XYZ file of C-alpha atoms in Angstrom:
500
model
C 0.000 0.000 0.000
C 1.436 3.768 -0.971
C 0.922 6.025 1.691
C -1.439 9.156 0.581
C 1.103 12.427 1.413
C -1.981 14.401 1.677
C -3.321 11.944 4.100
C -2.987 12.807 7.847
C -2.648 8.817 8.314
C 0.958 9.062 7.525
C 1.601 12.536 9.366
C 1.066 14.078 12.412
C -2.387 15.437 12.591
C -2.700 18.774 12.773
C -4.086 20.089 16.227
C -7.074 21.176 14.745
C -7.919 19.466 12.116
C -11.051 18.675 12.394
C -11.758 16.880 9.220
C -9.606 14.093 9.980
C -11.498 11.042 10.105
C -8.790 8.412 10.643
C -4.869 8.542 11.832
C -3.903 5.750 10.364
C -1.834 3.936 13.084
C -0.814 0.758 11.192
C -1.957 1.102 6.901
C 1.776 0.705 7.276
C 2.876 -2.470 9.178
C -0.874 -4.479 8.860
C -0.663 -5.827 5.379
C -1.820 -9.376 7.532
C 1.326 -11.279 7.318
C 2.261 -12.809 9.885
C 6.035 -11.550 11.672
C 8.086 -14.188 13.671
C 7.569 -11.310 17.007
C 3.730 -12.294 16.544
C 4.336 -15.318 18.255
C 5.366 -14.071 21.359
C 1.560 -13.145 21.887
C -0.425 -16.267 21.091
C -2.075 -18.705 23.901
C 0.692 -21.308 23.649
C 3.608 -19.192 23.697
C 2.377 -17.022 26.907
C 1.514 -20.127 28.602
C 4.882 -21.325 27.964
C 6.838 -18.324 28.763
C 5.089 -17.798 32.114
C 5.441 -21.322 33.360
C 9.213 -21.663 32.518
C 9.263 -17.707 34.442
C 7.322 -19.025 37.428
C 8.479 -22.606 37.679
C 11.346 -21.538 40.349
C 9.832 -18.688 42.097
C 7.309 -21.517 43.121
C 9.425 -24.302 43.739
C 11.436 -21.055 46.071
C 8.443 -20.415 48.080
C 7.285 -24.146 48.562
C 10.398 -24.611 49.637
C 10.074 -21.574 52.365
C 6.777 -23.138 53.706
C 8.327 -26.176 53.934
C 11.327 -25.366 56.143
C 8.988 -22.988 58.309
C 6.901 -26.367 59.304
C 9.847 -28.831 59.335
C 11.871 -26.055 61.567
C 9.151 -25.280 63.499
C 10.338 -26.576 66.944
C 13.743 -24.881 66.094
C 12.202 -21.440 66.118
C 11.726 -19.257 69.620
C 8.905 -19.645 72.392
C 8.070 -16.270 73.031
C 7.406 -16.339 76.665
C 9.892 -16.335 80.183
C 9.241 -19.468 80.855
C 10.133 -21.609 77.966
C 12.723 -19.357 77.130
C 14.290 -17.736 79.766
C 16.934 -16.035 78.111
C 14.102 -13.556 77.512
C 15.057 -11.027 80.465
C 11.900 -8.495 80.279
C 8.348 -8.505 78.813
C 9.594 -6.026 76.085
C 11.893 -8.457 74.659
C 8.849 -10.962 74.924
C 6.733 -8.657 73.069
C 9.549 -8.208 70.061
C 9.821 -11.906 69.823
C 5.563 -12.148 69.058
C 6.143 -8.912 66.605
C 9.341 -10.169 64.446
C 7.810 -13.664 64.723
C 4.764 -13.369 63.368
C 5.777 -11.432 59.850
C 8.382 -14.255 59.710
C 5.426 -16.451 59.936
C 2.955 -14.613 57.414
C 5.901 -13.720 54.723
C 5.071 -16.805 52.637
C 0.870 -15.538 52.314
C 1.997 -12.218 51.348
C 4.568 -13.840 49.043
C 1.902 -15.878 46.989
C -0.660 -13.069 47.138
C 2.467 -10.879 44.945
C 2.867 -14.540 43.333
C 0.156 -14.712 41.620
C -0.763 -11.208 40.794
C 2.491 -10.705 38.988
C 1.840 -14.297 36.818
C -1.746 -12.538 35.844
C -0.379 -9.279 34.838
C 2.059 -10.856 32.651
C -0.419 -12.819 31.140
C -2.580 -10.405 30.210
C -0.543 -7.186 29.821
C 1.644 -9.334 27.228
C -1.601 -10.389 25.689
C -2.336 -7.204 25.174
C 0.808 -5.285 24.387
C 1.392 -7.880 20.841
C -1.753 -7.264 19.854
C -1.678 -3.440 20.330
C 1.767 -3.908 18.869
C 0.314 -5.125 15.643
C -1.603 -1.932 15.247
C 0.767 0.105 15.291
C 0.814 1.553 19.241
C 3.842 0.192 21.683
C 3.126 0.196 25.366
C 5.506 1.527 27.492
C 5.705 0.536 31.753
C 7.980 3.067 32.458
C 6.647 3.955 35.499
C 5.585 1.018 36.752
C 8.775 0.592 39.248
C 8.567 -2.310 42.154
C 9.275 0.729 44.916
C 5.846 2.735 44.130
C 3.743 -1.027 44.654
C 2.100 -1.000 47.861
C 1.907 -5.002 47.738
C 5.891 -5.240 46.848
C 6.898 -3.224 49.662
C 5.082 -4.968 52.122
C 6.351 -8.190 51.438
C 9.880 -6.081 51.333
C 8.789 -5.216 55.188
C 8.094 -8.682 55.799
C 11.438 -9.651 55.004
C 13.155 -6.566 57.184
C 11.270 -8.213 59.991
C 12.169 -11.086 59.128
C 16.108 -10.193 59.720
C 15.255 -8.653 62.746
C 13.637 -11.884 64.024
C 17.037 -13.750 63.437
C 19.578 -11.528 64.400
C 17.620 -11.216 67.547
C 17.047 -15.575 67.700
C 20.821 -15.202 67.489
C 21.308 -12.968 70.667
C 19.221 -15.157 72.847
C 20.956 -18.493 71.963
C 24.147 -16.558 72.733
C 23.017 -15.562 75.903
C 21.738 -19.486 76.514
C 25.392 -20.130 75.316
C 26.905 -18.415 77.789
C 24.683 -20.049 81.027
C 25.438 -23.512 80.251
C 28.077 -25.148 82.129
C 30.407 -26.228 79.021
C 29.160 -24.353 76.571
C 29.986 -20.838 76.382
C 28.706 -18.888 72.885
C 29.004 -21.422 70.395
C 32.303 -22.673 71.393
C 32.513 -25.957 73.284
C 35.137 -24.696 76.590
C 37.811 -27.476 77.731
C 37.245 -26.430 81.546
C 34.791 -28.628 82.840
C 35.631 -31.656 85.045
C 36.372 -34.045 81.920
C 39.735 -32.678 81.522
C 40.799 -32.932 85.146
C 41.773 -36.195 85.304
C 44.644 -35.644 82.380
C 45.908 -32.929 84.347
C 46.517 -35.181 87.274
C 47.952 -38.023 85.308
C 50.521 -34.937 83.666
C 51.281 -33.660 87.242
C 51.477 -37.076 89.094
C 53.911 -39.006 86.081
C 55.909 -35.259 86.005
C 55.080 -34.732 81.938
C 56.654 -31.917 80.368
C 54.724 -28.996 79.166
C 54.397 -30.355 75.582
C 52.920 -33.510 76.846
C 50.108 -31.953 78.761
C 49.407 -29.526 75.833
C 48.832 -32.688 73.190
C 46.647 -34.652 76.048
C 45.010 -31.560 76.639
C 44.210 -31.006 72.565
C 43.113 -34.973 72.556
C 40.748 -34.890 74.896
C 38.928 -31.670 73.477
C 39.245 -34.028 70.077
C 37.411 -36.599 71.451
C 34.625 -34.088 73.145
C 34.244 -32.572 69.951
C 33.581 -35.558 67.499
C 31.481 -36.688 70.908
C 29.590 -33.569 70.314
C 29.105 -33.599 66.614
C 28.417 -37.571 66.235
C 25.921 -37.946 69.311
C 22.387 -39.367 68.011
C 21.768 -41.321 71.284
C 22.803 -43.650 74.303
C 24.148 -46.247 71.855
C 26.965 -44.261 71.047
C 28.507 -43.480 74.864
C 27.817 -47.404 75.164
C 24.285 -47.290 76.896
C 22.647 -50.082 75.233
C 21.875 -52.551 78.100
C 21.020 -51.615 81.199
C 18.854 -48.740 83.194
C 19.581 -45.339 81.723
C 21.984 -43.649 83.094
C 22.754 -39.901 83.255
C 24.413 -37.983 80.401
C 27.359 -36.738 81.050
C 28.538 -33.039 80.300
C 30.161 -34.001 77.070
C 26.983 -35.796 76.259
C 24.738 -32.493 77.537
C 27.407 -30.526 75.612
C 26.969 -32.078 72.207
C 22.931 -32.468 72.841
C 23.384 -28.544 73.150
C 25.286 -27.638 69.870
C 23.436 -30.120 68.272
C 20.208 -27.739 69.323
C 22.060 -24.735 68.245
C 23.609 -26.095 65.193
C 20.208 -27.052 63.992
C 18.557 -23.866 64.992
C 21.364 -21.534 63.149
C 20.741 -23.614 59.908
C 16.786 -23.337 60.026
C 17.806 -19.921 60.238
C 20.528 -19.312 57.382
C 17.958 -21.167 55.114
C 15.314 -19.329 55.935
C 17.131 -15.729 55.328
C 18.445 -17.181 51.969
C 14.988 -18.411 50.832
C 13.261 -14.831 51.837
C 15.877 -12.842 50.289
C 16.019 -14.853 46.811
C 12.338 -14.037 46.664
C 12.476 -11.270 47.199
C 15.525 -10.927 44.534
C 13.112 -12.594 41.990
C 10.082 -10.822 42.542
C 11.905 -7.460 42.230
C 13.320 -8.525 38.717
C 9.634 -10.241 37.399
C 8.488 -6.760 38.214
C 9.545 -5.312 35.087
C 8.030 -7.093 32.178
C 9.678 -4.741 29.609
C 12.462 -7.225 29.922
C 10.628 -9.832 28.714
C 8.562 -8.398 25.837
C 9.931 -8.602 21.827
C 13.066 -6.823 21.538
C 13.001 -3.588 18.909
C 15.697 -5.499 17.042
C 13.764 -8.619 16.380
C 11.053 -6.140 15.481
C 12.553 -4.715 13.415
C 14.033 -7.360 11.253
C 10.455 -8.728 10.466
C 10.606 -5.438 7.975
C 13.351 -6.196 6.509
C 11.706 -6.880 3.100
C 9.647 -3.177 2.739
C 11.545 -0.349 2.004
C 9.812 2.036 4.662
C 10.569 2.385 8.251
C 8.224 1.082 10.496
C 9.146 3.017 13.425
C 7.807 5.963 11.532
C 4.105 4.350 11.934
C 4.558 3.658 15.862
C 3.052 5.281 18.466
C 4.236 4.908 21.963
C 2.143 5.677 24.888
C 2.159 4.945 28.434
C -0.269 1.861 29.869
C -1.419 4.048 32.350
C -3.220 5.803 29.123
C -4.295 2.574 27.175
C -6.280 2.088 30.240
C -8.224 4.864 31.029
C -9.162 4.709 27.301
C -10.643 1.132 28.096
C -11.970 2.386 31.289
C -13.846 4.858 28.991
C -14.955 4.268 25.817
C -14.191 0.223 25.920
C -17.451 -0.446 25.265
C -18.597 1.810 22.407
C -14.753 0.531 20.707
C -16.404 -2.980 20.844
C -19.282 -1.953 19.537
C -17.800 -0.074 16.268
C -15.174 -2.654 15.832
C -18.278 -5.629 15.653
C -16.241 -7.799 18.086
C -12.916 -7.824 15.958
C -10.099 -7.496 18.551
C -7.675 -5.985 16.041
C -10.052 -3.409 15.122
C -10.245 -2.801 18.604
C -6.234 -2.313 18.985
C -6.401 -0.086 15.848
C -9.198 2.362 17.417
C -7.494 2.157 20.339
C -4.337 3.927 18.914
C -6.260 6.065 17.092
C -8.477 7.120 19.626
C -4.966 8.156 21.660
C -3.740 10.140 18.527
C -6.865 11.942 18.390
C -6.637 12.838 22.236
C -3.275 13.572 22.385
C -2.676 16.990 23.158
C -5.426 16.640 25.659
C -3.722 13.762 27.283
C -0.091 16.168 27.155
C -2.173 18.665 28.870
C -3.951 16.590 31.293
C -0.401 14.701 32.353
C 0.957 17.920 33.246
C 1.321 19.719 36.874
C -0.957 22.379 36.149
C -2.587 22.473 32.799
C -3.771 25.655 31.414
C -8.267 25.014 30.958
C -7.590 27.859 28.100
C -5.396 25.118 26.310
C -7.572 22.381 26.762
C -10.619 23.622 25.658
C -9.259 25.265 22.555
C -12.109 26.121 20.044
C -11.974 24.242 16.683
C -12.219 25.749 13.368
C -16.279 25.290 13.637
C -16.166 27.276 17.131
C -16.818 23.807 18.544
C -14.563 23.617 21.747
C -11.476 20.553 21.031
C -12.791 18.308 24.587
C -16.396 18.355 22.836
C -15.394 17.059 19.544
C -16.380 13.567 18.433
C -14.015 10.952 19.763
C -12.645 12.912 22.217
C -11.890 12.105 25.389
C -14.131 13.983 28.323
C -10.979 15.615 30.539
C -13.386 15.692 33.448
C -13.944 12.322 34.005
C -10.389 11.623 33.237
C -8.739 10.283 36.324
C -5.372 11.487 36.948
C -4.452 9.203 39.460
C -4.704 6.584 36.878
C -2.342 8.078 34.515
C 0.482 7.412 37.612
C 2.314 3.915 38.207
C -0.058 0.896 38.095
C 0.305 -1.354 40.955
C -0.040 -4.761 41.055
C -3.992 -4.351 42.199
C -4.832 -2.456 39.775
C -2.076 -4.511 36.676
C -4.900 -7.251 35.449
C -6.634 -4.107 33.716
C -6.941 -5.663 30.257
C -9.386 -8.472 31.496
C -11.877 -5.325 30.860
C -11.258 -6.405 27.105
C -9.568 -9.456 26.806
C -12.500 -11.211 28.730
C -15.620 -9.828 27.448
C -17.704 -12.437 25.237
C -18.496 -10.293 22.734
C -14.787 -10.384 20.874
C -15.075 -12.438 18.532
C -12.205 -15.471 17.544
C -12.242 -19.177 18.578
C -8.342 -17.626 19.576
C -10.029 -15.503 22.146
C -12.633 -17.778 23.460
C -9.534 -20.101 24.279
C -7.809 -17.063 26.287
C -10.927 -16.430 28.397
C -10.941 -20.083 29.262
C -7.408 -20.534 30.612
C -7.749 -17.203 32.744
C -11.144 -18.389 33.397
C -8.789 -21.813 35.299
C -5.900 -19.397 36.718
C -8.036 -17.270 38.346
C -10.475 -19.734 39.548
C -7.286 -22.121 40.967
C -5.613 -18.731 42.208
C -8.693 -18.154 44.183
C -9.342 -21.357 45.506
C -5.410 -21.265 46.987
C -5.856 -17.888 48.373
C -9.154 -19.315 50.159
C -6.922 -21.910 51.803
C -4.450 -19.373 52.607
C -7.582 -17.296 54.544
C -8.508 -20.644 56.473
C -4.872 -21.194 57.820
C -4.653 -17.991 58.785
C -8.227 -17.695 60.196
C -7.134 -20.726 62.489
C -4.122 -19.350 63.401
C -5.808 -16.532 64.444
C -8.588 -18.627 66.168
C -5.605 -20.018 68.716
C -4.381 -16.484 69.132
C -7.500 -15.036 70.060
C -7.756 -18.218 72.444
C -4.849 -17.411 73.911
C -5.601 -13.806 74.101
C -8.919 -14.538 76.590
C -6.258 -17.023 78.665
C -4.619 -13.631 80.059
C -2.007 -13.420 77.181
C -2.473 -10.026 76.357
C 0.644 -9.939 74.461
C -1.360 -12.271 71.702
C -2.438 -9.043 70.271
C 0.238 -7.845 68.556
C 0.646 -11.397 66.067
C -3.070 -11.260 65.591
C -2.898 -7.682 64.499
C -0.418 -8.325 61.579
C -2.049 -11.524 60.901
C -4.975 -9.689 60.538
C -3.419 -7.283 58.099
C -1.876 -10.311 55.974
C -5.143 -11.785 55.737
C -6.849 -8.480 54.432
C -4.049 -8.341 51.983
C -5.109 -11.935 50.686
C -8.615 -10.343 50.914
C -8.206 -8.032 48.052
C -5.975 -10.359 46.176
C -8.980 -12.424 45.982
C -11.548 -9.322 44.811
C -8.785 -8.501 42.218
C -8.869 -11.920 40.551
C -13.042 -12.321 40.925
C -12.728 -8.121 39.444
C -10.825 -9.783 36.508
C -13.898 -12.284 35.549
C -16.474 -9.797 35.870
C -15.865 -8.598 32.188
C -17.436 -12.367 31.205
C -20.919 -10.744 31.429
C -20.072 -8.303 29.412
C -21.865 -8.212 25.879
C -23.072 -5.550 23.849
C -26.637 -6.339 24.189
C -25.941 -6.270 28.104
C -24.110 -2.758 27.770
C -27.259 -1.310 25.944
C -25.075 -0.886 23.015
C -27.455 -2.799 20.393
């Protein structure tokens, strides 16, 4: 096709031109042959590339969930007398509060989960097709720092340091009471090592002598220490039990303490490489088409096809959907590519008003500027209304708000057995993502049935772990309205929308 230079659909449209009926935003590039980029958008591929994303940041927090149950018994009993290393009630109350986020990190780490899995689903869905027509989506602004979800899981984890550097201090100080143990490091003091010393003084040994029986015995105490797994091994098989001796209380200690560091190590590791890998997922511009694959599916036309691209922000795609999606359904008769296309061309038509609107203060004189017909630019046809514009929208997206193209993608009146195949694998996700944040709600909801218990047993200090349980469990809350917010679209026809 030879573009028209008199045509505005190869130009930039004059502000007001008012006669300009179409701006063109891919005569250039949709000449309906397929590009190699175009498979980065169908069912197949997505499902693909989301699953071989997701398959480790699963197996990661399975794994987390799994050493918090198995390591259970290794973590601290917040109270005096189970642990009495605890020395006041305000160190009590500092174990319940670093405790319980240490507890609740893996909720709020699914709830992220599977929000970030949807909005790559979608959003990627969405950005090939709009690709196709000629507009380019850009998530600039979407940064992990401004998402209110992100950063609470990123306060999870901070309290989840603090809960282990201060599990370290108290087995220090339960270190240093025992009677062989002092820190972490087994002492040679105790009354195991007398008897060598009288054997060196009664036979006369020289110095070097006592030194080497000195370093054996604190051999033998330490493989003593770090082989014990029971009365077999100090020869107790027959017999009435006896008592253990210090050397035998000694390794049954570091054994304790050995174990408990290591629940801990792995538990830091497993947080923080979650936390790693949900900060890099954030940004799905690193996983979209690269501009120089795009690029060389052009290779054969003699044009640029950057010249026919329009980039806009998400931010904007969406409060065009939120808008005028239906009546963009309704003109393009259920053809999602026609949909794409008006979409691009609705955002050329707007876009001075958008520039305007995006700015700090923008000048009403500007906005409303009359057209050559006197007819003020915001009342025009196709124009956008400024005052129901939402501002707020035009900022970051969070993840809350990121599964914003199920207002489109899902609705039953777009038309393609292709698209009738998307809305039934979301359909699954979010139905299985629901039913697992359910289950999440009733673990948490008996957790918080013991608390409470224990709160009206005179533990008044139960308060402060069912307060941020609480606050996990409204988190899962709206995860959970997001997702069933995502299906709603599936009533949507045009009949329903009063559009026929």
């Amino acid at each position: 096709m030879q573009p028209d230079p008199e045509s505005p659909i190869h130009s930039e449209p004059a502000e007001n031109d008012a006669q300009a009926v179409t701006y063109g935003s891919c005569e250039r590039l949709c000449d309906n042959r397929p590009r190699n980029w175009e498979e980065n958008g169908t069912l197949l591929w997505l499902i693909w590339e989301i699953a071989s994303e997701s398959f480790a940041k699963v197996f990661l927090l399975a794994t987390l969930v799994a050493s918090l149950e198995a390591g259970r018994e290794s973590f601290m009993v917040c109270n005096q007398e189970e642990t009495p290393q605890l020395h006041n009630y305000g160190e009590v109350l500092l174990c319940h509060y670093t405790k319980a986020f240490l507890f609740s990190f893996p909720a709020m780490a699914t709830a992220v989960l599977l929000l970030l899995f949807g909005r790559d689903f979608l959003q990627k869905r969405f950005y090939y097709g709009l690709l196709k027509a000629g507009g380019v989506t850009s998530f600039s602004d979407n940064t992990a720092w401004r998402d209110p979800f992100f950063m609470a899981m990123c306060s999870d984890f901070a309290h989840c340091i603090a809960y282990s550097i201060f599990h370290i201090v108290i087995l220090n100080r339960a270190g240093k009471e025992a009677n062989s143990i002092r820190g972490f490091v087994p002492q040679a003091n105790d009354t195991s090592t007398r008897p060598m010393e009288d054997i060196a003084v009664s036979n006369a040994m020289s110095t070097t002598a006592a030194v080497k029986a000195l370093t054996t015995t604190l051999a033998v105490k330490g493989a003593m220490m770090l082989l014990y797994r029971g009365p077999e091994i100090t020869g107790m098989k027959h017999g009435p039990p006896k008592a253990p001796s210090s050397a035998v209380q000694a390794a049954m200690m570091f054994q304790k303490y050995l174990r408990t560091i290591m629940v801990l190590v792995a538990t830091f590791l497993e947080t923080l490489l979650l936390i790693i890998f949900v900060y890099f997922a954030y940004d799905i511009a690193s996983t979209l088409v690269p501009m120089s694959e795009y690029l060389d599916s052009y290779e054969d036309k003699d044009e640029n096809p950057m010249v026919s691209l329009h980039s806009f922000k998400d931010s904007i795609a969406k409060s065009i959907l939120e808008q005028s999606g239906p009546q963009l359904i309704a003109g393009a008769d259920g053809d999602l590519h026609k949909v794409y296309v008006t979409i691009v061309e609705k955002y050329l038509q707007n876009k001075n008003l958008i520039r305007h609107a995006c700015a700090p203060s923008p000048d009403a004189s500007q906005l409303a500027t009359p057209g050559p017909e006197g007819q003020p630019e915001a009342e025009k046809p196709d124009m956008m209304n400024l005052a129901n514009l939402n501002l707020a929208n035009l900022a970051s997206i969070s993840l809350i708000r990121s599964l914003w193209p199920a207002e489109l993608l899902l609705r039953r009146d777009i038309k393609g057995r292709d698209a009738k195949n998307f809305r039934r694998v979301w359909v699954m996700y979010s139905v299985l993502a629901i039913l697992w944040l359910v289950h999440i709600c009733l673990v948490l909801a008996v957790e918080g049935s013991r608390q409470i218990w224990l709160l009206m047993d005179n533990h008044p200090e139960q308060v402060i772990p069912l307060t941020i349980l609480l606050f996990h469990a409204a988190g899962i809350g709206i995860t959970i309205y997001v997702f069933c917010e995502s299906l709603a679209p599936l009533g949507f026809t045009q009949e329903l929308m009063g559009l026929r």
